[in-house]
């Protein structure tokens, strides 16, 4: 599939979509890696800071210097006050071979128009790869008006979407489960389907409340709740606590330090990593070759070299 998308990108922009767990992020990372290995310039953006970090990028608002602008007219007024920043931005876009935008469902039609404006006011000649699933989180809006949401809010409602002439590529095969019945029901729920047979199947999966043991994975609605259980289980392990302090490596010399700190604080990532032998871990991105987002493991050994954990 990677080779097919690379071939399409040689002649067209691409919209890569599909339900959860079909490999969108993994495939996107593979395409980015191919471009970089061939000495091409790639700009990686996410609709939010959290979505951007999973691919090693930055938020599109930060990169495009959108500030707090809600539409094209506000952006034009802001640009009169940030000409120096725009000069650097245009230089990066001029040299860009591939522009990647992840979690496109959270990009509004207004923001899509602002993106096109940035590309048109530069000498951008590369391709655009946008990734996401419009059945997932929508753009944030102040007015909860469903008709407005459907008719105007999404990125595909913008004239910019039509002008960019995306070739649609939809991934259909689940990479997270081999249970075809379960995946079929999830796929039907994704598009709003529900019948008695599906309800009966879902009810059959119901279990009573249990006290999870140390091997049980537990889902929470809030990060703070998950952190409390993680700390409780870590404390219960009768092995030495090791703490690894993070090093921040800034690859872009033009990156404003205050903007970086503001972005980093949105990621909900601790600057220090606490670990013990026996602690369970989970991978949260596709960055380590054969290991994938969501795969779990257990710390069996902690190696130190010159006082640093490796």
Short mmCIF file of C-alpha atoms in Angstrom, two decimals:
data_model
loop_
_atom_site.label_atom_id
_atom_site.label_comp_id
_atom_site.label_asym_id
_atom_site.label_seq_id
_atom_site.Cartn_x
_atom_site.Cartn_y
_atom_site.Cartn_z
CA UNK A 1 0.00 0.00 0.00
CA UNK A 2 2.88 2.39 0.72
CA UNK A 3 4.17 2.10 -2.84
CA UNK A 4 0.68 2.73 -4.22
CA UNK A 5 0.27 5.92 -2.20
CA UNK A 6 3.76 7.09 -3.14
CA UNK A 7 2.82 6.63 -6.79
CA UNK A 8 -0.37 8.67 -6.28
CA UNK A 9 1.60 11.39 -4.48
CA UNK A 10 3.84 11.69 -7.52
CA UNK A 11 0.87 13.16 -9.40
CA UNK A 12 -1.76 14.21 -6.84
CA UNK A 13 -2.53 15.24 -3.28
CA UNK A 14 -3.88 12.40 -1.09
CA UNK A 15 -6.57 12.05 1.58
CA UNK A 16 -5.80 8.90 3.62
CA UNK A 17 -8.75 7.70 5.70
CA UNK A 18 -10.28 4.66 7.40
CA UNK A 19 -11.66 3.61 10.76
CA UNK A 20 -9.69 3.15 13.96
CA UNK A 21 -6.92 0.56 13.94
CA UNK A 22 -6.53 0.17 10.17
CA UNK A 23 -2.96 1.46 10.12
CA UNK A 24 -3.30 5.10 9.05
CA UNK A 25 -0.58 6.35 11.40
CA UNK A 26 1.76 3.46 10.66
CA UNK A 27 1.42 3.95 6.90
CA UNK A 28 1.83 7.72 7.22
CA UNK A 29 5.03 7.29 9.23
CA UNK A 30 6.32 4.88 6.58
CA UNK A 31 5.65 7.42 3.81
CA UNK A 32 7.36 10.19 5.79
CA UNK A 33 10.36 7.94 6.34
CA UNK A 34 10.58 7.18 2.61
CA UNK A 35 10.63 10.88 1.72
CA UNK A 36 13.31 11.65 4.30
CA UNK A 37 15.46 8.70 3.21
CA UNK A 38 15.36 10.16 -0.29
CA UNK A 39 16.50 13.56 1.02
CA UNK A 40 13.11 15.21 0.58
CA UNK A 41 11.84 17.95 2.90
CA UNK A 42 8.77 16.97 4.92
CA UNK A 43 6.63 19.23 7.11
CA UNK A 44 4.56 17.23 9.63
CA UNK A 45 1.56 18.91 11.23
CA UNK A 46 -1.35 17.91 13.44
CA UNK A 47 -4.66 19.62 14.09
CA UNK A 48 -3.67 19.60 17.79
CA UNK A 49 -0.37 19.39 19.64
CA UNK A 50 -1.16 15.85 20.81
CA UNK A 51 -1.94 14.58 17.31
CA UNK A 52 1.21 16.24 15.97
CA UNK A 53 3.60 14.66 18.46
CA UNK A 54 2.59 11.11 17.48
CA UNK A 55 4.23 11.69 14.08
CA UNK A 56 7.04 13.90 15.35
CA UNK A 57 5.54 17.17 14.13
CA UNK A 58 4.04 20.42 15.45
CA UNK A 59 0.53 21.84 15.51
CA UNK A 60 -0.63 23.44 12.28
CA UNK A 61 -1.65 26.63 14.11
CA UNK A 62 1.90 27.03 15.41
CA UNK A 63 3.57 26.27 12.08
CA UNK A 64 1.30 28.43 9.92
CA UNK A 65 1.36 31.34 12.42
CA UNK A 66 -2.43 31.42 12.71
CA UNK A 67 -2.42 32.80 16.24
CA UNK A 68 -5.99 32.99 17.52
CA UNK A 69 -7.49 33.79 14.12
CA UNK A 70 -10.79 32.11 13.32
CA UNK A 71 -10.94 32.90 9.62
CA UNK A 72 -9.12 34.26 6.58
CA UNK A 73 -10.03 37.92 7.21
CA UNK A 74 -8.68 37.87 10.77
CA UNK A 75 -5.52 36.19 9.51
CA UNK A 76 -4.86 38.90 6.94
CA UNK A 77 -5.08 41.56 9.65
CA UNK A 78 -2.72 39.59 11.89
CA UNK A 79 -0.19 39.18 9.08
CA UNK A 80 0.51 42.90 8.98
CA UNK A 81 2.04 42.53 12.45
CA UNK A 82 4.14 39.40 11.86
CA UNK A 83 5.97 39.93 8.58
CA UNK A 84 9.29 38.60 9.89
CA UNK A 85 7.70 35.31 10.96
CA UNK A 86 5.95 34.97 7.61
CA UNK A 87 9.22 35.33 5.73
CA UNK A 88 10.64 32.31 7.57
CA UNK A 89 7.42 30.38 6.99
CA UNK A 90 7.48 31.03 3.25
CA UNK A 91 11.07 29.83 3.05
CA UNK A 92 10.09 26.54 4.70
CA UNK A 93 7.08 26.10 2.42
CA UNK A 94 9.14 26.92 -0.66
CA UNK A 95 11.50 24.05 0.18
CA UNK A 96 8.78 21.60 1.26
CA UNK A 97 8.26 18.44 -0.82
CA UNK A 98 5.53 16.87 1.32
CA UNK A 99 3.11 18.57 3.71
CA UNK A 100 1.43 16.12 6.11
CA UNK A 101 -1.62 17.08 8.20
CA UNK A 102 -2.90 14.49 10.70
CA UNK A 103 -6.33 14.32 12.39
CA UNK A 104 -7.98 16.28 9.59
CA UNK A 105 -11.45 15.75 11.10
CA UNK A 106 -10.67 18.45 13.69
CA UNK A 107 -9.69 21.00 11.02
CA UNK A 108 -12.58 23.35 10.25
CA UNK A 109 -13.50 24.68 6.82
CA UNK A 110 -12.24 28.14 7.86
CA UNK A 111 -8.86 26.74 8.90
CA UNK A 112 -8.67 24.80 5.64
CA UNK A 113 -9.13 28.08 3.75
CA UNK A 114 -6.37 29.63 5.87
CA UNK A 115 -4.04 26.74 5.01
CA UNK A 116 -4.69 27.25 1.30
CA UNK A 117 -4.00 30.98 1.70
CA UNK A 118 -0.61 30.20 3.23
CA UNK A 119 0.26 27.81 0.40
CA UNK A 120 -0.86 30.25 -2.31
CA UNK A 121 1.16 33.13 -0.83
CA UNK A 122 4.32 31.02 -0.92
CA UNK A 123 6.06 29.13 -3.72
CA UNK A 124 4.90 25.76 -2.41
CA UNK A 125 5.20 23.14 -5.17
CA UNK A 126 5.04 19.97 -3.08
CA UNK A 127 2.26 17.52 -2.33
CA UNK A 128 -0.25 17.50 0.53
CA UNK A 129 -1.05 14.31 2.45
CA UNK A 130 -3.94 14.68 4.87
CA UNK A 131 -4.85 11.87 7.24
CA UNK A 132 -7.85 11.19 9.43
CA UNK A 133 -11.39 9.92 9.83
CA UNK A 134 -14.36 12.28 9.59
CA UNK A 135 -16.41 9.88 11.72
CA UNK A 136 -14.16 10.76 14.66
CA UNK A 137 -13.76 14.06 16.55
CA UNK A 138 -15.19 17.10 14.71
CA UNK A 139 -13.77 20.63 14.76
CA UNK A 140 -14.41 22.55 17.97
CA UNK A 141 -17.34 24.94 17.66
CA UNK A 142 -18.96 27.31 20.12
CA UNK A 143 -22.50 26.73 18.85
CA UNK A 144 -23.69 23.12 19.03
CA UNK A 145 -25.74 23.33 15.84
CA UNK A 146 -25.80 20.00 14.01
CA UNK A 147 -26.99 21.39 10.67
CA UNK A 148 -24.23 24.00 10.72
CA UNK A 149 -21.72 21.31 11.65
CA UNK A 150 -22.63 19.17 8.67
CA UNK A 151 -23.10 21.92 6.09
CA UNK A 152 -20.26 24.31 6.87
CA UNK A 153 -17.84 23.22 9.54
CA UNK A 154 -15.82 20.30 8.18
CA UNK A 155 -12.70 20.77 6.06
CA UNK A 156 -14.31 19.04 3.08
CA UNK A 157 -17.00 21.77 3.01
CA UNK A 158 -14.37 24.36 2.05
CA UNK A 159 -13.55 25.49 -1.47
CA UNK A 160 -9.91 24.84 -0.57
CA UNK A 161 -10.66 21.12 -0.31
CA UNK A 162 -12.08 21.10 -3.83
CA UNK A 163 -9.18 23.14 -5.22
CA UNK A 164 -6.56 20.79 -3.78
CA UNK A 165 -8.07 17.85 -5.71
CA UNK A 166 -7.32 15.07 -3.24
CA UNK A 167 -7.24 11.44 -4.32
CA UNK A 168 -9.12 9.48 -1.64
CA UNK A 169 -7.49 6.33 -0.22
CA UNK A 170 -9.52 4.37 2.36
CA UNK A 171 -7.96 1.59 4.47
CA UNK A 172 -10.41 -1.16 5.42
CA UNK A 173 -8.46 -3.99 7.06
CA UNK A 174 -8.11 -3.89 10.86
CA UNK A 175 -4.60 -4.25 12.26
CA UNK A 176 -5.74 -4.41 15.90
CA UNK A 177 -7.93 -7.51 16.00
CA UNK A 178 -8.44 -10.82 14.21
CA UNK A 179 -12.02 -11.07 15.51
CA UNK A 180 -13.89 -10.36 12.27
CA UNK A 181 -17.33 -10.38 13.92
CA UNK A 182 -16.27 -7.80 16.50
CA UNK A 183 -14.61 -5.62 13.86
CA UNK A 184 -17.67 -5.81 11.59
CA UNK A 185 -19.89 -4.54 14.40
CA UNK A 186 -17.47 -1.72 15.23
CA UNK A 187 -17.41 -0.74 11.55
CA UNK A 188 -21.21 -0.64 11.40
CA UNK A 189 -21.44 1.38 14.62
CA UNK A 190 -18.94 3.82 13.14
CA UNK A 191 -21.44 4.73 10.39
CA UNK A 192 -24.45 4.85 12.72
CA UNK A 193 -25.92 1.39 12.17
CA UNK A 194 -27.47 -0.55 15.06
CA UNK A 195 -29.91 -3.49 15.02
CA UNK A 196 -31.14 -6.16 17.45
CA UNK A 197 -28.45 -8.66 16.44
CA UNK A 198 -25.71 -6.12 17.11
CA UNK A 199 -27.25 -5.19 20.46
CA UNK A 200 -27.40 -8.86 21.48
CA UNK A 201 -23.74 -9.34 20.59
CA UNK A 202 -22.67 -6.26 22.54
CA UNK A 203 -24.73 -7.34 25.56
CA UNK A 204 -23.04 -10.76 25.44
CA UNK A 205 -19.72 -9.04 26.10
CA UNK A 206 -20.94 -7.40 29.30
CA UNK A 207 -19.15 -8.45 32.46
CA UNK A 208 -19.87 -7.61 36.06
CA UNK A 209 -17.77 -5.14 37.99
CA UNK A 210 -14.49 -6.74 39.05
CA UNK A 211 -11.46 -5.58 40.95
CA UNK A 212 -8.70 -5.53 38.32
CA UNK A 213 -5.51 -7.37 39.12
CA UNK A 214 -2.04 -6.16 38.18
CA UNK A 215 -2.23 -7.82 34.74
CA UNK A 216 -5.55 -6.26 33.75
CA UNK A 217 -5.64 -3.25 31.40
CA UNK A 218 -8.10 -0.61 32.58
CA UNK A 219 -9.60 2.18 30.46
CA UNK A 220 -10.29 5.59 32.02
CA UNK A 221 -12.01 8.69 30.74
CA UNK A 222 -9.44 11.04 32.32
CA UNK A 223 -5.65 11.11 32.34
CA UNK A 224 -5.58 11.87 36.07
CA UNK A 225 -7.48 8.67 36.87
CA UNK A 226 -5.14 6.59 34.74
CA UNK A 227 -2.11 8.21 36.38
CA UNK A 228 -3.44 7.37 39.86
CA UNK A 229 -3.76 3.66 39.04
CA UNK A 230 -0.37 3.61 37.31
CA UNK A 231 1.29 5.13 40.37
CA UNK A 232 -0.53 2.70 42.69
CA UNK A 233 0.67 -0.30 40.70
CA UNK A 234 4.19 1.07 40.41
CA UNK A 235 4.37 1.63 44.18
CA UNK A 236 3.20 -1.96 44.80
CA UNK A 237 6.18 -3.45 42.96
CA UNK A 238 8.96 -4.56 45.31
CA UNK A 239 11.78 -3.42 43.01
CA UNK A 240 13.95 -0.25 43.01
CA UNK A 241 12.48 2.90 41.47
CA UNK A 242 14.50 4.34 38.59
CA UNK A 243 13.94 7.87 37.27
CA UNK A 244 15.01 8.97 33.80
CA UNK A 245 15.09 12.71 33.14
CA UNK A 246 14.28 13.78 29.60
CA UNK A 247 16.59 15.70 27.27
CA UNK A 248 14.95 18.17 24.89
CA UNK A 249 16.47 18.23 21.41
CA UNK A 250 15.24 21.10 19.22
CA UNK A 251 15.76 20.28 15.54
CA UNK A 252 14.52 23.60 14.15
CA UNK A 253 16.81 26.52 15.07
CA UNK A 254 14.10 29.00 14.03
CA UNK A 255 11.66 27.64 16.61
CA UNK A 256 10.63 30.26 19.15
CA UNK A 257 11.40 28.99 22.69
CA UNK A 258 8.20 30.39 24.19
CA UNK A 259 6.10 28.82 21.43
CA UNK A 260 7.87 25.51 21.98
CA UNK A 261 7.18 25.52 25.72
CA UNK A 262 3.55 26.44 25.11
CA UNK A 263 3.22 23.55 22.67
CA UNK A 264 5.08 21.10 24.93
CA UNK A 265 2.79 21.89 27.86
CA UNK A 266 -0.26 20.77 25.82
CA UNK A 267 1.09 17.25 25.36
CA UNK A 268 0.30 15.83 28.81
CA UNK A 269 3.72 14.17 28.82
CA UNK A 270 5.85 14.04 31.96
CA UNK A 271 9.37 15.43 31.66
CA UNK A 272 10.57 12.56 33.89
CA UNK A 273 9.98 8.82 33.45
CA UNK A 274 9.58 6.65 36.55
CA UNK A 275 10.05 2.91 36.10
CA UNK A 276 10.61 -0.36 37.92
CA UNK A 277 11.47 -3.86 36.80
CA UNK A 278 8.15 -5.68 36.48
CA UNK A 279 6.17 -2.57 35.47
CA UNK A 280 3.84 -2.86 32.50
CA UNK A 281 4.34 -0.50 29.56
CA UNK A 282 2.38 0.41 26.44
CA UNK A 283 3.63 1.91 23.19
CA UNK A 284 1.82 5.11 22.22
CA UNK A 285 3.19 5.63 18.70
CA UNK A 286 4.60 3.73 15.74
CA UNK A 287 8.25 4.76 16.05
CA UNK A 288 10.20 1.64 16.93
CA UNK A 289 10.13 -0.58 13.86
CA UNK A 290 8.21 -3.76 14.65
CA UNK A 291 6.48 -2.28 17.72
CA UNK A 292 3.11 -0.65 17.09
CA UNK A 293 0.84 1.87 18.82
CA UNK A 294 -1.08 0.03 21.55
CA UNK A 295 1.30 -2.92 21.96
CA UNK A 296 1.99 -3.83 25.60
CA UNK A 297 5.01 -5.26 27.35
CA UNK A 298 6.78 -5.53 30.69
CA UNK A 299 10.11 -4.11 31.88
CA UNK A 300 12.43 -7.09 32.41
CA UNK A 301 15.74 -5.25 32.79
CA UNK A 302 16.98 -1.67 33.17
CA UNK A 303 20.44 -0.97 31.78
CA UNK A 304 22.62 1.94 32.85
CA UNK A 305 25.58 3.47 31.06
CA UNK A 306 27.60 6.27 32.66
CA UNK A 307 24.76 6.82 35.10
CA UNK A 308 22.15 7.16 32.35
CA UNK A 309 19.33 4.69 31.70
CA UNK A 310 19.44 3.21 28.20
#
